[in-house]
mmCIF file of C-alpha atoms in Angstrom:
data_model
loop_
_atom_site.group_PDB
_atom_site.id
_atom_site.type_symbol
_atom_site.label_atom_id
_atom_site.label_comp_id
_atom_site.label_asym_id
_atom_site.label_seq_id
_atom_site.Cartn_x
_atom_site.Cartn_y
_atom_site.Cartn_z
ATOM 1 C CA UNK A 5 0.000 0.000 0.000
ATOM 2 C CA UNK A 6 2.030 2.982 -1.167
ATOM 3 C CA UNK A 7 -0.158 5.588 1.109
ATOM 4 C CA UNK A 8 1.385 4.024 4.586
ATOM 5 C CA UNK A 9 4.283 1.452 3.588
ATOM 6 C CA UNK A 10 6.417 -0.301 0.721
ATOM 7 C CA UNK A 11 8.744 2.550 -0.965
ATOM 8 C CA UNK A 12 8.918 5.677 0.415
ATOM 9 C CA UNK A 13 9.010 8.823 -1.597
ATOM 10 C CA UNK A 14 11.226 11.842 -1.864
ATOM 11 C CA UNK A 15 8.988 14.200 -0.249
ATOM 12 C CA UNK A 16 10.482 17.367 -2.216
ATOM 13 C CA UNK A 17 9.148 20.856 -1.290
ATOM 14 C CA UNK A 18 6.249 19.252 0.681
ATOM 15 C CA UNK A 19 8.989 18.635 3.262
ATOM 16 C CA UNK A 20 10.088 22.988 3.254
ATOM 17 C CA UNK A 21 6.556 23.056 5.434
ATOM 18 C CA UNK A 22 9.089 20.842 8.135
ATOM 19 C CA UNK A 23 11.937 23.253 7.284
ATOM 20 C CA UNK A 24 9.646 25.951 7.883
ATOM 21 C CA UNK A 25 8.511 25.710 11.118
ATOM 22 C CA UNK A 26 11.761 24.617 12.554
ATOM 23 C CA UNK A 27 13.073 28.287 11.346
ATOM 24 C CA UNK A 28 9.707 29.646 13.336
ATOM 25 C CA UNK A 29 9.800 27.434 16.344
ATOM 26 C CA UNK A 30 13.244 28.615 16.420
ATOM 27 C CA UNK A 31 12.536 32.523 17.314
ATOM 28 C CA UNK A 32 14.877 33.534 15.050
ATOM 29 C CA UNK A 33 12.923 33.795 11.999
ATOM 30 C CA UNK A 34 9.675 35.043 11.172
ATOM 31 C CA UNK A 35 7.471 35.220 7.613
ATOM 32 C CA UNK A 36 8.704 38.360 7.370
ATOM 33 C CA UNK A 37 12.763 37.608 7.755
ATOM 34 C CA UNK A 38 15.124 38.180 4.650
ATOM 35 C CA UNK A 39 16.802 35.321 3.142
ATOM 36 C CA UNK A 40 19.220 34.899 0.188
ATOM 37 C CA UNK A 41 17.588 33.587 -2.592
ATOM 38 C CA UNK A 42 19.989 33.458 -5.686
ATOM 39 C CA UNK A 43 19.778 31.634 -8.742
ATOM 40 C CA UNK A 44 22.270 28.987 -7.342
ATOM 41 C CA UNK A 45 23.346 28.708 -3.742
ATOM 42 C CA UNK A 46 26.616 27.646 -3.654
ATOM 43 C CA UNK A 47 27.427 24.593 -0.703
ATOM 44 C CA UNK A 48 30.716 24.132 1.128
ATOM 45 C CA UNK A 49 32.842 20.907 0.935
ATOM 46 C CA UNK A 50 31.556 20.176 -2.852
ATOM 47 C CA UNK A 51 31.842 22.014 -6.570
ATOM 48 C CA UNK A 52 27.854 21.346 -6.652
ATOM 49 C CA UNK A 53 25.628 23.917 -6.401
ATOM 50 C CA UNK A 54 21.707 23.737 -5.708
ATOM 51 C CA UNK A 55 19.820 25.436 -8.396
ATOM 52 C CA UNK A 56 15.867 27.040 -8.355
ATOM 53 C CA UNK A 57 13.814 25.027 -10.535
ATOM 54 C CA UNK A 58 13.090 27.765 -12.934
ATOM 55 C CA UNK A 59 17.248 28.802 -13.027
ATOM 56 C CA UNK A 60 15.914 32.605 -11.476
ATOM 57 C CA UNK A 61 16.660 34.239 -7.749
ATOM 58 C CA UNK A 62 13.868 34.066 -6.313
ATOM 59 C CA UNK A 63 13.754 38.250 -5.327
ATOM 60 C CA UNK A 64 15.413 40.927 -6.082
ATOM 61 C CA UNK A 65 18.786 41.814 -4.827
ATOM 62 C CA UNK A 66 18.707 37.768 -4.645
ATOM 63 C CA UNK A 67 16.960 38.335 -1.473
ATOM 64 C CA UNK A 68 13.697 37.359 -0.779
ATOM 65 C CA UNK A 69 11.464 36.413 2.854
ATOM 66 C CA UNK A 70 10.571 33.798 4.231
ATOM 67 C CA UNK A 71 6.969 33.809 3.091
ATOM 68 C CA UNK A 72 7.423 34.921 -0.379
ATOM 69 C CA UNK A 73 10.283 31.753 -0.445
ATOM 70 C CA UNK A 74 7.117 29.231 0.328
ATOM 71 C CA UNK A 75 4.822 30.986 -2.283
ATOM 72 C CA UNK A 76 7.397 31.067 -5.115
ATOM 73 C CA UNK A 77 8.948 27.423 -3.380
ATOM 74 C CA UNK A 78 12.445 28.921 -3.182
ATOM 75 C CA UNK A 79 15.063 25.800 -2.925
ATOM 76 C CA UNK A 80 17.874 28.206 -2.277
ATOM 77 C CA UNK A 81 16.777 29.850 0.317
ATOM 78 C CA UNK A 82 15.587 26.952 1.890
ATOM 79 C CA UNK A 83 18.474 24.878 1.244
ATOM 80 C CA UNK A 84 20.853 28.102 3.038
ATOM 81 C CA UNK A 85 17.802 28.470 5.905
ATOM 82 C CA UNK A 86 18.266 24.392 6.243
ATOM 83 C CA UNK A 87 22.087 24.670 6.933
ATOM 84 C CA UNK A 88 21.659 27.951 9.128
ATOM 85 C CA UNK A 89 19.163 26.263 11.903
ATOM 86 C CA UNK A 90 21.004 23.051 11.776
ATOM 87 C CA UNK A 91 20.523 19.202 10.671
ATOM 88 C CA UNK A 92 19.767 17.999 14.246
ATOM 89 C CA UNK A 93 16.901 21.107 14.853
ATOM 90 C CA UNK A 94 15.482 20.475 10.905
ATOM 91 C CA UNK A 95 15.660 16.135 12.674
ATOM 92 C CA UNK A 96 14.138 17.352 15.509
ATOM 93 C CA UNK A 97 11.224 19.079 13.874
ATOM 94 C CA UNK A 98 10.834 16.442 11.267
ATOM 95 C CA UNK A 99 10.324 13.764 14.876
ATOM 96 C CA UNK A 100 7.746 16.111 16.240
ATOM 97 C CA UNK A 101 5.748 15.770 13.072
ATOM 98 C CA UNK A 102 5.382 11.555 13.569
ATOM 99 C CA UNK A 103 8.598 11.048 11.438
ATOM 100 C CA UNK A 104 10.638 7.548 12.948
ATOM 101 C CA UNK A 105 7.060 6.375 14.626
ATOM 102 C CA UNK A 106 6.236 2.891 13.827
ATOM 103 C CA UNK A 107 2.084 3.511 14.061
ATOM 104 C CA UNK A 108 -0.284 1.144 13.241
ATOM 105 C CA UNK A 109 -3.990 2.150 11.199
ATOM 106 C CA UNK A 110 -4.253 -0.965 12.327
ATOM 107 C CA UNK A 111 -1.337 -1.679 9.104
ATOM 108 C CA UNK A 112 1.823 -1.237 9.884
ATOM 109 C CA UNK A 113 2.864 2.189 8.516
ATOM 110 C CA UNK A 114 6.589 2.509 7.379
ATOM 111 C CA UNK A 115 8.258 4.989 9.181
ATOM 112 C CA UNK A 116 9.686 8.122 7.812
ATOM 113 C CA UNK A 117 12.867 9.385 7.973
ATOM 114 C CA UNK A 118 15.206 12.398 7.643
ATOM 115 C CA UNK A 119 18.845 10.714 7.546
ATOM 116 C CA UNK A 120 21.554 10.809 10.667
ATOM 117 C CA UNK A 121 24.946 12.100 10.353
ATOM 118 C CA UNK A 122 24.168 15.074 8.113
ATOM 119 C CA UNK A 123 26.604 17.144 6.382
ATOM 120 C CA UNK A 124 25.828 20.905 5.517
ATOM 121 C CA UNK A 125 26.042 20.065 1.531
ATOM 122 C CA UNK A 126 23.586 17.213 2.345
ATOM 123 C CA UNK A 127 21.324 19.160 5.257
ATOM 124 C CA UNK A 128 20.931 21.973 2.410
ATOM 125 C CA UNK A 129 19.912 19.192 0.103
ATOM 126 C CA UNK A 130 17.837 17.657 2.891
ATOM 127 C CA UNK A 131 16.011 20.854 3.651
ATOM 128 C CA UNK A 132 14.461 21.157 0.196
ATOM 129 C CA UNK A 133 13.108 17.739 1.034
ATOM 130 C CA UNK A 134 15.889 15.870 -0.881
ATOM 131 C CA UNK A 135 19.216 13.760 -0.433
ATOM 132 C CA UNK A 136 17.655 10.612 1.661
ATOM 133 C CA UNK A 137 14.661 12.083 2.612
ATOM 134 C CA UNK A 138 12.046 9.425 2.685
ATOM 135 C CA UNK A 139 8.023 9.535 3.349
ATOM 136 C CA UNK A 140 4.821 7.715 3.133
ATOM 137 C CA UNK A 141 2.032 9.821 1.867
ATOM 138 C CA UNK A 142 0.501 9.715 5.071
ATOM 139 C CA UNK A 143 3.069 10.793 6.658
ATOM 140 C CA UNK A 144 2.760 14.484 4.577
ATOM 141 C CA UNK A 145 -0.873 14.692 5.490
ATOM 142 C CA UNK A 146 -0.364 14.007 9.175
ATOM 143 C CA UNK A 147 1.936 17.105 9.050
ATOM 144 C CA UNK A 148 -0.687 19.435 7.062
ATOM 145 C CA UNK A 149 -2.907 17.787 9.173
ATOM 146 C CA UNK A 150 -1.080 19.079 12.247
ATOM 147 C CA UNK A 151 -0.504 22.837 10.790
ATOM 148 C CA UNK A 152 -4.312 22.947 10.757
ATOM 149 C CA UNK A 153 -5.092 21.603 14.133
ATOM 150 C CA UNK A 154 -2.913 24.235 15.801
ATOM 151 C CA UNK A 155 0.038 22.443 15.743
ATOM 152 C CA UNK A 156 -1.059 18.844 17.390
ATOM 153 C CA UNK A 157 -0.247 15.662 15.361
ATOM 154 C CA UNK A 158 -3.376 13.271 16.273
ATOM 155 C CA UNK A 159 -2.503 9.582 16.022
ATOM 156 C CA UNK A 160 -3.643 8.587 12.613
ATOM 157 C CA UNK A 161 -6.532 5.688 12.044
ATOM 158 C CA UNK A 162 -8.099 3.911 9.561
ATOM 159 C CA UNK A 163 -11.215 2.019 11.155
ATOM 160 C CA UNK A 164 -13.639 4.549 13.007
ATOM 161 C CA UNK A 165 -15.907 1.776 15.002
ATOM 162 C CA UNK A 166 -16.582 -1.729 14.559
ATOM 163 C CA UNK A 167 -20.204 -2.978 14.520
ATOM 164 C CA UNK A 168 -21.591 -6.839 15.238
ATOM 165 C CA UNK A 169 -24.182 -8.337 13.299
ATOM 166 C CA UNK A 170 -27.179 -7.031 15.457
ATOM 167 C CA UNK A 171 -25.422 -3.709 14.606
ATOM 168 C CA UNK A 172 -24.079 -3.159 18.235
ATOM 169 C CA UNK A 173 -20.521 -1.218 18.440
ATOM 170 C CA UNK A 174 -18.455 -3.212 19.256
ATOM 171 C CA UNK A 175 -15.624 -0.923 19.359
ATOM 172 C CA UNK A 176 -15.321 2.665 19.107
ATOM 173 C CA UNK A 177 -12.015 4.763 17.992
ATOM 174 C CA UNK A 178 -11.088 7.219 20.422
ATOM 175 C CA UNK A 179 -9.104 10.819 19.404
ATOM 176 C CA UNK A 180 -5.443 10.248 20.543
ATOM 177 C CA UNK A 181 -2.667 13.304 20.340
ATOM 178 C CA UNK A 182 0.810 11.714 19.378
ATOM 179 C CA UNK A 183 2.772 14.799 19.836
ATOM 180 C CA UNK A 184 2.848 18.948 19.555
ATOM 181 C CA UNK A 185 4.896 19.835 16.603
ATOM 182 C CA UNK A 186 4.686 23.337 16.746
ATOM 183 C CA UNK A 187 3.088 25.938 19.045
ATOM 184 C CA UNK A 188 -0.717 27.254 17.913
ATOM 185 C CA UNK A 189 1.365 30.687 17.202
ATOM 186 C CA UNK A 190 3.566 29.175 14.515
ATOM 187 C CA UNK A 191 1.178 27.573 13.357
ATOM 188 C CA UNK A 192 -1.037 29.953 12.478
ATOM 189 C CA UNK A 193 1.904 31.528 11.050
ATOM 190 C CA UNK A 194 2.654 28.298 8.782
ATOM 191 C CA UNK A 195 -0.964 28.616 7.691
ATOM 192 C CA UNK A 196 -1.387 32.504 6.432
ATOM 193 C CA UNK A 197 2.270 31.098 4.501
ATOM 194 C CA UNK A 198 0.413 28.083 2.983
ATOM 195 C CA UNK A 199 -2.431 30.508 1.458
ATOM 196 C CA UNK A 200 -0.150 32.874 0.297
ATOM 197 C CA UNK A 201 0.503 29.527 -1.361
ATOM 198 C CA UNK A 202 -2.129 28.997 -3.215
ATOM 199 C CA UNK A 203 -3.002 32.697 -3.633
ATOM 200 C CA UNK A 204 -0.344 34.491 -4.722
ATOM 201 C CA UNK A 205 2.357 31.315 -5.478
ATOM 202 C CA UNK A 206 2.922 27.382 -7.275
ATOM 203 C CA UNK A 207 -0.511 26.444 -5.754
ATOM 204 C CA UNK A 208 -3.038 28.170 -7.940
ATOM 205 C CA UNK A 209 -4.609 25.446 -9.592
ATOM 206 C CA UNK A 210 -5.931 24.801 -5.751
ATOM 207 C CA UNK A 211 -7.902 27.951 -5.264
ATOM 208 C CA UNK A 212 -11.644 27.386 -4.639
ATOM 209 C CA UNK A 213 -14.078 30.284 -5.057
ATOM 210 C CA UNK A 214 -14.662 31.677 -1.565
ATOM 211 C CA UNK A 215 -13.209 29.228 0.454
ATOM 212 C CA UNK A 216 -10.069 29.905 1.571
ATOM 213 C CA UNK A 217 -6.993 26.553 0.884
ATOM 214 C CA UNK A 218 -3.964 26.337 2.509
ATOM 215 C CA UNK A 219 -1.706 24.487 0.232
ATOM 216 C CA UNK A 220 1.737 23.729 -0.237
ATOM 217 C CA UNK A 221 3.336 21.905 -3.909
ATOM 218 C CA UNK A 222 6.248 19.783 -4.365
ATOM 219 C CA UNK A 223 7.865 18.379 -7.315
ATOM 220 C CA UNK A 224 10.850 15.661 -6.176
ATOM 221 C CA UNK A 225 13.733 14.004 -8.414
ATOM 222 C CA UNK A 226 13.153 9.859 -7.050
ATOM 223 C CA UNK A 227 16.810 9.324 -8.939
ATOM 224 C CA UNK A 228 17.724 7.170 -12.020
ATOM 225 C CA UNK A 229 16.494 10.034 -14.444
ATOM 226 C CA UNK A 230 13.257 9.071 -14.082
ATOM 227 C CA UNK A 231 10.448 11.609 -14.376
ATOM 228 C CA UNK A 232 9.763 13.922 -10.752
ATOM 229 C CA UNK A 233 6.939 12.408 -8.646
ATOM 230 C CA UNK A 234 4.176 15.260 -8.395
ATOM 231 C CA UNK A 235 2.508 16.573 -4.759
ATOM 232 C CA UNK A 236 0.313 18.664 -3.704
ATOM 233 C CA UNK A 237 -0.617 18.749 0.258
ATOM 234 C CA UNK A 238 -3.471 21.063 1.446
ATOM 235 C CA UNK A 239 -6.331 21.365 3.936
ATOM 236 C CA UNK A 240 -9.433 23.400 3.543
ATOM 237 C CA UNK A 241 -11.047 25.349 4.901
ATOM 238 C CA UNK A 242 -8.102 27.460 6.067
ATOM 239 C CA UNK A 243 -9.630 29.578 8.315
ATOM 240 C CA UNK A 244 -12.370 26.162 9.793
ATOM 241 C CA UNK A 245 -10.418 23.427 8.724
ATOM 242 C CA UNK A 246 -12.184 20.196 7.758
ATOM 243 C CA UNK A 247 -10.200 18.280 5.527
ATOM 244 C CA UNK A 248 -6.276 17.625 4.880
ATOM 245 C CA UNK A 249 -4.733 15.857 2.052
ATOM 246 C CA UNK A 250 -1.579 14.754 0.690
ATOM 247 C CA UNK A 251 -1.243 13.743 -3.432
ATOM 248 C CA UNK A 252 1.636 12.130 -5.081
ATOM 249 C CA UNK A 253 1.755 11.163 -8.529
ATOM 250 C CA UNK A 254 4.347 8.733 -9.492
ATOM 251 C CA UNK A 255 6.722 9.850 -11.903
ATOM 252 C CA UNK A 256 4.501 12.594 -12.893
ATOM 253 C CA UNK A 257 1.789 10.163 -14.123
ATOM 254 C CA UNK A 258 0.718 11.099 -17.717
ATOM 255 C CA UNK A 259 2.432 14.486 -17.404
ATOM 256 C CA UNK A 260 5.895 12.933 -17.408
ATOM 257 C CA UNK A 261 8.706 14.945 -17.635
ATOM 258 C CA UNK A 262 6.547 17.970 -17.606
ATOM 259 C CA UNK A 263 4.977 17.126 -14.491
ATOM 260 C CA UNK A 264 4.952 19.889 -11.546
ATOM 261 C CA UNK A 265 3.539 19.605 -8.608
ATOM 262 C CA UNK A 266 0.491 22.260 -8.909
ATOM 263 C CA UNK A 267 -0.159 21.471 -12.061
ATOM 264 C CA UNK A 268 -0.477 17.702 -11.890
ATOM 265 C CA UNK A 269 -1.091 16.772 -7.984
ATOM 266 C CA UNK A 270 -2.675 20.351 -7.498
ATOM 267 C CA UNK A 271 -6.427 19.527 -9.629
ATOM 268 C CA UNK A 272 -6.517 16.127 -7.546
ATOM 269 C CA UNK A 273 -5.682 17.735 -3.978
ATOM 270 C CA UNK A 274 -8.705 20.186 -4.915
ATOM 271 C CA UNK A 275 -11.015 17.491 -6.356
ATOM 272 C CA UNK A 276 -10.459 15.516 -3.330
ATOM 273 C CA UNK A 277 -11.054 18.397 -0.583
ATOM 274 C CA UNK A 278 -14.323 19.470 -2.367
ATOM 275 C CA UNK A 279 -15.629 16.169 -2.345
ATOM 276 C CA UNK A 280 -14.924 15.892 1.311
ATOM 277 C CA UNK A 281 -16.418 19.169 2.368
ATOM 278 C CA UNK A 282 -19.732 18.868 -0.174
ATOM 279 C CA UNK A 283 -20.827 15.706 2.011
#
């Protein structure tokens, strides 16, 4: 089942949500903090640089913030705000979010993981939800998930209640927190980032018509030269959420090598949440 377990994905920019709100749980960044944002960042102890997608800075001056970074998906400034807060605080983070739990739906879930032993070249890389970053699909929703329930990660579960023949319950889920990733104040922060998103950034293809949608894309290289894998995570509404989702589409499904995360996983992210909320 590749939604919980078998081979994990390259999470790509999904995973700057992570690198985020490590930099605001932090208190030494805010939406509003300036960050370099050139065309290329150049890394220490290696001749390879990490490149924008679209080969631009991503501001002028090659400066741009925090929140415009998220809108606009800004790998070099994430990659240089990954190495500036640290691989063990971006680890950290990642743990608070349910990555390394071995949970059960009752199916055993594969456990995420951001790698040990990081160097800066490879926490940059790591950052922009690269290198040997690894996820399950539910593992991206539970954090979206988390962002819009004020910054608690519930325990995730697949069977609500089980009934007997006579139609007694014979079991009942209960709610269960697993952890606090973040404090309600980041994040709400994380969330007015996430529409900017989808207003004003790669996300467009999520906006619904008076409803506002937190959103965040992600388009990750799985290796091999094989086409990206497309995402789109969201929940909706942003201001009352009822509904979080997480989309991958292998290998860019029928877009190929011209998949992009809002353009391919975006439609089905949106499909998915109206569906949900028009119940």
């Amino acid at each position: 089942d590749r939604a919980i377990a078998g081979n994990l994905y390259p999470p790509g920019s999904t995973f700057k949500l992570v690198t985020a709100a490590a930099a605001l749980s932090s208190g030494q960044y805010t939406s509003t903090s300036v960050l370099p944002g050139p065309a290329r960042l150049d890394l220490p102890q290696t001749s390879v640089g990490l490149p924008n997608h679209d080969g631009k800075a991503c501001g002028a001056g090659d400066q741009v913030t925090l929140r415009r970074a998220l809108e606009v998906s800004c790998n070099t400034a994430f990659g240089w705000l990954g190495m500036k807060i640290g691989a063990d605080a971006l680890r950290a983070q990642a743990q608070r979010f349910g990555f390394g739990e071995s949970l059960r739906i009752p199916m055993r879930v594969t456990p995420s993981v951001v790698p040990a032993s990081l160097n800066a070249p490879q926490t940059a890389q790591s950052a922009i939800g690269q290198y040997d970053v690894r996820v399950t699909p539910l593992q991206v929703a539970m954090v979206t998930a988390a962002i819009a329930n004020r910054g608690v990660v519930m325990r995730p579960y697949l069977v609500s209640q089980v009934v007997g023949a006579n139609l007694d319950i014979l079991d009942q889920h209960q709610p269960e927190q697993l952890s606090q990733a973040i404090t309600p104040e980041v994040a709400a922060t994380l969330t007015d980032m996430m529409v900017g998103v989808v207003d004003n950034g790669t996300g467009k293809s999520v906006a619904m018509g008076g409803i506002k949608v937190a959103g965040k894309s992600g388009t990750a290289e799985p290796g091999n030269n094989d086409p990206n894998h497309a995402w789109f995570t969201a929940f909706a509404p942003a201001d009352d959420p009822q509904v979080a989702v997480a989309v991958v589409v292998d290998n860019g499904g029928a877009d190929g090598l011209e998949a992009t995360g809002g353009r391919t996983a975006g439609p089905i992210a949106k499909a998915v949440m109206e569906a949900v909320m028009k119940k």
